[in-house]
mmCIF file of C-alpha atoms in Angstrom:
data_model
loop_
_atom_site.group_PDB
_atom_site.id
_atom_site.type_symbol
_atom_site.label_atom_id
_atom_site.label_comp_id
_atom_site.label_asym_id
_atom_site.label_seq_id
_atom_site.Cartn_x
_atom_site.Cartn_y
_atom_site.Cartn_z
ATOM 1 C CA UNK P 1 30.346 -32.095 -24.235
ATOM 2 C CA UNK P 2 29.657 -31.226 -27.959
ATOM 3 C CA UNK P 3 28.151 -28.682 -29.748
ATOM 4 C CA UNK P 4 24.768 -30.471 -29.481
ATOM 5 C CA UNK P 5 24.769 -30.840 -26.129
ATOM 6 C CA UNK P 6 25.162 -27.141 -25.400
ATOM 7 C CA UNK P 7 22.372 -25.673 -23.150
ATOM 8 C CA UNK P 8 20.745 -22.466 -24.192
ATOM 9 C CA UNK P 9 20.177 -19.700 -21.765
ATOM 10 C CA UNK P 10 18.629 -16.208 -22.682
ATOM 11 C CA UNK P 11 18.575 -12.674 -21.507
ATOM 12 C CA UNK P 12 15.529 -11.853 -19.757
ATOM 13 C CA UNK P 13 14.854 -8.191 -18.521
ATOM 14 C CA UNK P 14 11.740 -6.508 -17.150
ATOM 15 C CA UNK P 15 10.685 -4.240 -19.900
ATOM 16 C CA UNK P 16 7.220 -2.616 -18.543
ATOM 17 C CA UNK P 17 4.495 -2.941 -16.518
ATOM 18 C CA UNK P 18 1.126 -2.242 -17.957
ATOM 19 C CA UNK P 19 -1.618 -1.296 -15.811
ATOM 20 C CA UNK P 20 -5.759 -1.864 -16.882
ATOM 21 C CA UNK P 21 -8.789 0.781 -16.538
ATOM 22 C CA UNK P 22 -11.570 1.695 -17.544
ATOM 23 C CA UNK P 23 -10.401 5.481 -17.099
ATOM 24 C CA UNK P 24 -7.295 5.602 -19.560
ATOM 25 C CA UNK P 25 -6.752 9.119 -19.005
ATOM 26 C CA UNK P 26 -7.148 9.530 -15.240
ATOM 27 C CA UNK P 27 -4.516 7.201 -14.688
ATOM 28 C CA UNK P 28 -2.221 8.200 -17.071
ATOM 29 C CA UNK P 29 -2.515 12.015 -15.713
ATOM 30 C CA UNK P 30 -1.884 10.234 -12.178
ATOM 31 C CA UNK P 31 1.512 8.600 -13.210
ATOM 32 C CA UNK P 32 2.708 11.377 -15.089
ATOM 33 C CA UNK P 33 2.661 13.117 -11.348
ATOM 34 C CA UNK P 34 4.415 10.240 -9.893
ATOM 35 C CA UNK P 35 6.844 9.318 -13.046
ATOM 36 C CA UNK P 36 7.256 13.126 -14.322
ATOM 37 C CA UNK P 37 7.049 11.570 -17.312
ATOM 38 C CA UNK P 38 5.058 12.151 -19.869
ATOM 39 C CA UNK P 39 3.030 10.130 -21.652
ATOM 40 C CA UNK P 40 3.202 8.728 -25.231
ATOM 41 C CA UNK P 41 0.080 8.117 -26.349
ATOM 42 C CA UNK P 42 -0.015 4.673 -28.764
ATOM 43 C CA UNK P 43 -3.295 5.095 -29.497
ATOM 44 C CA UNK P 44 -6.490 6.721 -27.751
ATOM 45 C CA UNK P 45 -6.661 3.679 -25.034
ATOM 46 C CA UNK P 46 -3.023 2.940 -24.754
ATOM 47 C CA UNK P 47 0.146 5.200 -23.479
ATOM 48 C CA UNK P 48 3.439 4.518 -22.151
ATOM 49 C CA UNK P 49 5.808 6.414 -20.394
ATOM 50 C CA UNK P 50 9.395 5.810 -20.646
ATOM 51 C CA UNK P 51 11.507 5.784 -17.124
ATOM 52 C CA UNK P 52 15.111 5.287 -17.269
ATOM 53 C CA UNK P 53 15.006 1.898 -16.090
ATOM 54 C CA UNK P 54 11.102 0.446 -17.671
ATOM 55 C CA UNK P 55 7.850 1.872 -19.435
ATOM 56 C CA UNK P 56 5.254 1.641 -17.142
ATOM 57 C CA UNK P 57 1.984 1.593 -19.453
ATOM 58 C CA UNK P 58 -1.746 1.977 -19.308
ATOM 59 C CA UNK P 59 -4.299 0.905 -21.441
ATOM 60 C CA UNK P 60 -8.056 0.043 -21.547
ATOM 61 C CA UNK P 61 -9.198 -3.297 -20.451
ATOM 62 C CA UNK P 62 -10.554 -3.782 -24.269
ATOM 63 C CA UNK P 63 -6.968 -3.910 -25.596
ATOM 64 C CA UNK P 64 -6.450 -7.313 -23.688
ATOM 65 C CA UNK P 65 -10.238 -8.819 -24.432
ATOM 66 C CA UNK P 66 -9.218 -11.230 -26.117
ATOM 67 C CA UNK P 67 -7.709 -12.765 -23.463
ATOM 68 C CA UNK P 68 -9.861 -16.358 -23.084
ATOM 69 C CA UNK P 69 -11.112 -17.911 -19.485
ATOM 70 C CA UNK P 70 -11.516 -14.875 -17.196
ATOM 71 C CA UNK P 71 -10.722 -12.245 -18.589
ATOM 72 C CA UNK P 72 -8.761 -8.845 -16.917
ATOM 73 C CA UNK P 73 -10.625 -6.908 -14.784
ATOM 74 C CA UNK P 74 -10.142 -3.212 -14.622
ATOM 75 C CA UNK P 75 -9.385 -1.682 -11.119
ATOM 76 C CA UNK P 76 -9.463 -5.149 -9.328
ATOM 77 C CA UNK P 77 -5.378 -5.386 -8.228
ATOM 78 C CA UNK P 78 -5.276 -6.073 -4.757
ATOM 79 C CA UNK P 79 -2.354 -8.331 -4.891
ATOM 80 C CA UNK P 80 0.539 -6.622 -6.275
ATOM 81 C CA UNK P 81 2.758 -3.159 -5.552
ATOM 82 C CA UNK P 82 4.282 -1.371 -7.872
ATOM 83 C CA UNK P 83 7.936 0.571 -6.668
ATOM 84 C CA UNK P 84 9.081 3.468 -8.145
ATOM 85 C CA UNK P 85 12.914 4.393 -6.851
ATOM 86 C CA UNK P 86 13.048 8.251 -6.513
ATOM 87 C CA UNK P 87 15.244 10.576 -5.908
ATOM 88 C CA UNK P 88 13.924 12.268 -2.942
ATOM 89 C CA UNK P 89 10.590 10.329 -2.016
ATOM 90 C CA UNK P 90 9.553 13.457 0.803
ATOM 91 C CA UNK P 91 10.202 16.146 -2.122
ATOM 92 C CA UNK P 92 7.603 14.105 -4.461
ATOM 93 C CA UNK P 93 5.367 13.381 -1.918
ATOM 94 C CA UNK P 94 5.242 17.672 -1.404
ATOM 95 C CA UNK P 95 4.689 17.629 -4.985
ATOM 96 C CA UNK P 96 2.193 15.089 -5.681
ATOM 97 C CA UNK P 97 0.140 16.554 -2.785
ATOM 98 C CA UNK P 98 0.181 19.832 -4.475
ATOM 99 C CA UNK P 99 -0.648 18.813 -8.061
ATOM 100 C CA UNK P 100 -3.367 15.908 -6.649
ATOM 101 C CA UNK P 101 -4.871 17.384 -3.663
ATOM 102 C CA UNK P 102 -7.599 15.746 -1.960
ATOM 103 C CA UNK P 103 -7.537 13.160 -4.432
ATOM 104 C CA UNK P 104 -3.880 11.732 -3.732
ATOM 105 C CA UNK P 105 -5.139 8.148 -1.630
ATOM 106 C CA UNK P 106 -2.569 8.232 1.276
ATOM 107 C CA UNK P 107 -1.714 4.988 2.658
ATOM 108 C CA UNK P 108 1.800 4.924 4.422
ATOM 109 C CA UNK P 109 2.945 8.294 5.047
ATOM 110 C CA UNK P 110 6.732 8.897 4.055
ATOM 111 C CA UNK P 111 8.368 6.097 6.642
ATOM 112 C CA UNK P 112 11.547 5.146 7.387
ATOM 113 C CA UNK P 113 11.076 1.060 6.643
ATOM 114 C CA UNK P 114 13.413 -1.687 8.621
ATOM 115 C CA UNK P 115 15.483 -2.461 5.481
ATOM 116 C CA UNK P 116 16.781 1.112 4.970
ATOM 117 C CA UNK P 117 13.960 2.717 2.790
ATOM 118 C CA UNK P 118 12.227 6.150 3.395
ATOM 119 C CA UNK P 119 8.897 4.901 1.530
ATOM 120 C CA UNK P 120 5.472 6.341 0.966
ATOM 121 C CA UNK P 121 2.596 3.817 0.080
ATOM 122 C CA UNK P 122 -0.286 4.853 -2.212
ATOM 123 C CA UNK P 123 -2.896 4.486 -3.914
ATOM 124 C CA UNK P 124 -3.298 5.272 -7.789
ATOM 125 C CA UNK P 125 -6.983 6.276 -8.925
ATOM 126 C CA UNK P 126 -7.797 2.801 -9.448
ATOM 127 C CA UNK P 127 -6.577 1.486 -6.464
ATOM 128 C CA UNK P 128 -3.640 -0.324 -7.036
ATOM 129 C CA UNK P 129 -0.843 0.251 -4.515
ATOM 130 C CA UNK P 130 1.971 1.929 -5.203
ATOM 131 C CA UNK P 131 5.474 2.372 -3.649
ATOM 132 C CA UNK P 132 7.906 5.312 -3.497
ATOM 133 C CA UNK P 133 10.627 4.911 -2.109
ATOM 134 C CA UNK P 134 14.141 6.393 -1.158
ATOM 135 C CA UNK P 135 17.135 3.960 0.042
ATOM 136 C CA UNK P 136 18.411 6.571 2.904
ATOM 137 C CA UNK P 137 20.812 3.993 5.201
ATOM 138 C CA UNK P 138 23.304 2.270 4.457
ATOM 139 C CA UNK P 139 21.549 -0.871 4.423
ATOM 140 C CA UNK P 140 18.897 0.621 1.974
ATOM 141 C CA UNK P 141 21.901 1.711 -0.463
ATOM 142 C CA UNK P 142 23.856 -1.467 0.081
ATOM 143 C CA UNK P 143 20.471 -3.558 -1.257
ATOM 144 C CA UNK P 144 19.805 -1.410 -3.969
ATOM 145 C CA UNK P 145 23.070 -1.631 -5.135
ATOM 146 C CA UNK P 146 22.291 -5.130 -6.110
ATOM 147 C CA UNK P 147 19.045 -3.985 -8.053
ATOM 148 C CA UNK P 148 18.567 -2.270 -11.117
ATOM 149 C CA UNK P 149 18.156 0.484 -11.838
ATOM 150 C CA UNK P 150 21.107 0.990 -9.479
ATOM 151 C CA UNK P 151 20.961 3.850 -6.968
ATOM 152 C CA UNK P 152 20.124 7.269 -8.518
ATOM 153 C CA UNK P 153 22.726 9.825 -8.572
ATOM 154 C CA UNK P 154 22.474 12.990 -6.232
#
């Protein structure tokens, strides 16, 4: 094999998600609950907030119009779930139903899922689903061990 025959690979790591809306703020307010994070603000329709392991960011559906075909629609994902890892998924759950109230959209209640997982499905104010979970068997661990992040310390 010679130099020229040499296949290329590269790194590739998830580096954020960005979510869509038509109500920047509301959902930025929202996952600074869930994140405790907060937000850096890139410009008035755009703002980021940096987790240890991705930036999860949220922006106005203008910032992708140019986007040809169809373009994004805000507040119309009903095919994905985002999963936070967290420390204590029950303790946030308290938390979030403090700071959110009536508003927080309940799902799953904290649940103890097959694979290990304490996990609490919601809803963010656009209604995309979100996951928080908690690996709390050893199963749970033992598959997040071969995730990143890797388990969180405590």
């Amino acid at each position: 094999m010679t130099d020229h025959d040499t296949v290329r690979t590269t790194t590739v790591q998830l580096a954020s998600v960005r979510l869509l809306t038509e109500d920047v703020g509301g959902l930025v307010r929202f996952y600074e609950a869930v994140t405790g994070v907060t937000a850096r603000w890139l410009t008035d329709d755009f703002a980021e907030m940096v987790t240890p392991s991705a930036t999860f960011a949220v922006s106005h559906v203008d910032r992708v119009a140019f986007v040809g075909g169809t373009p994004p629609r805000a507040a119309a994902n009903d095919s994905a779930i985002t999963e936070f890892l967290v420390d204590d998924v029950d303790l946030l759950f308290q938390q979030l139903r403090a700071e959110l109230g009536d508003a927080l959209q309940v799902v799953q209640p904290p649940t103890l899922m097959p694979w290990g997982n304490r996990s609490v499905l919601l809803r963010d104010p656009d209604g995309s689903l979100i996951n928080l979970y908690t690996p709390v068997t050893e199963q749970g661990l033992d598959l997040q061990r071969h995730r990143q992040p890797q388990v969180l310390p405590g």
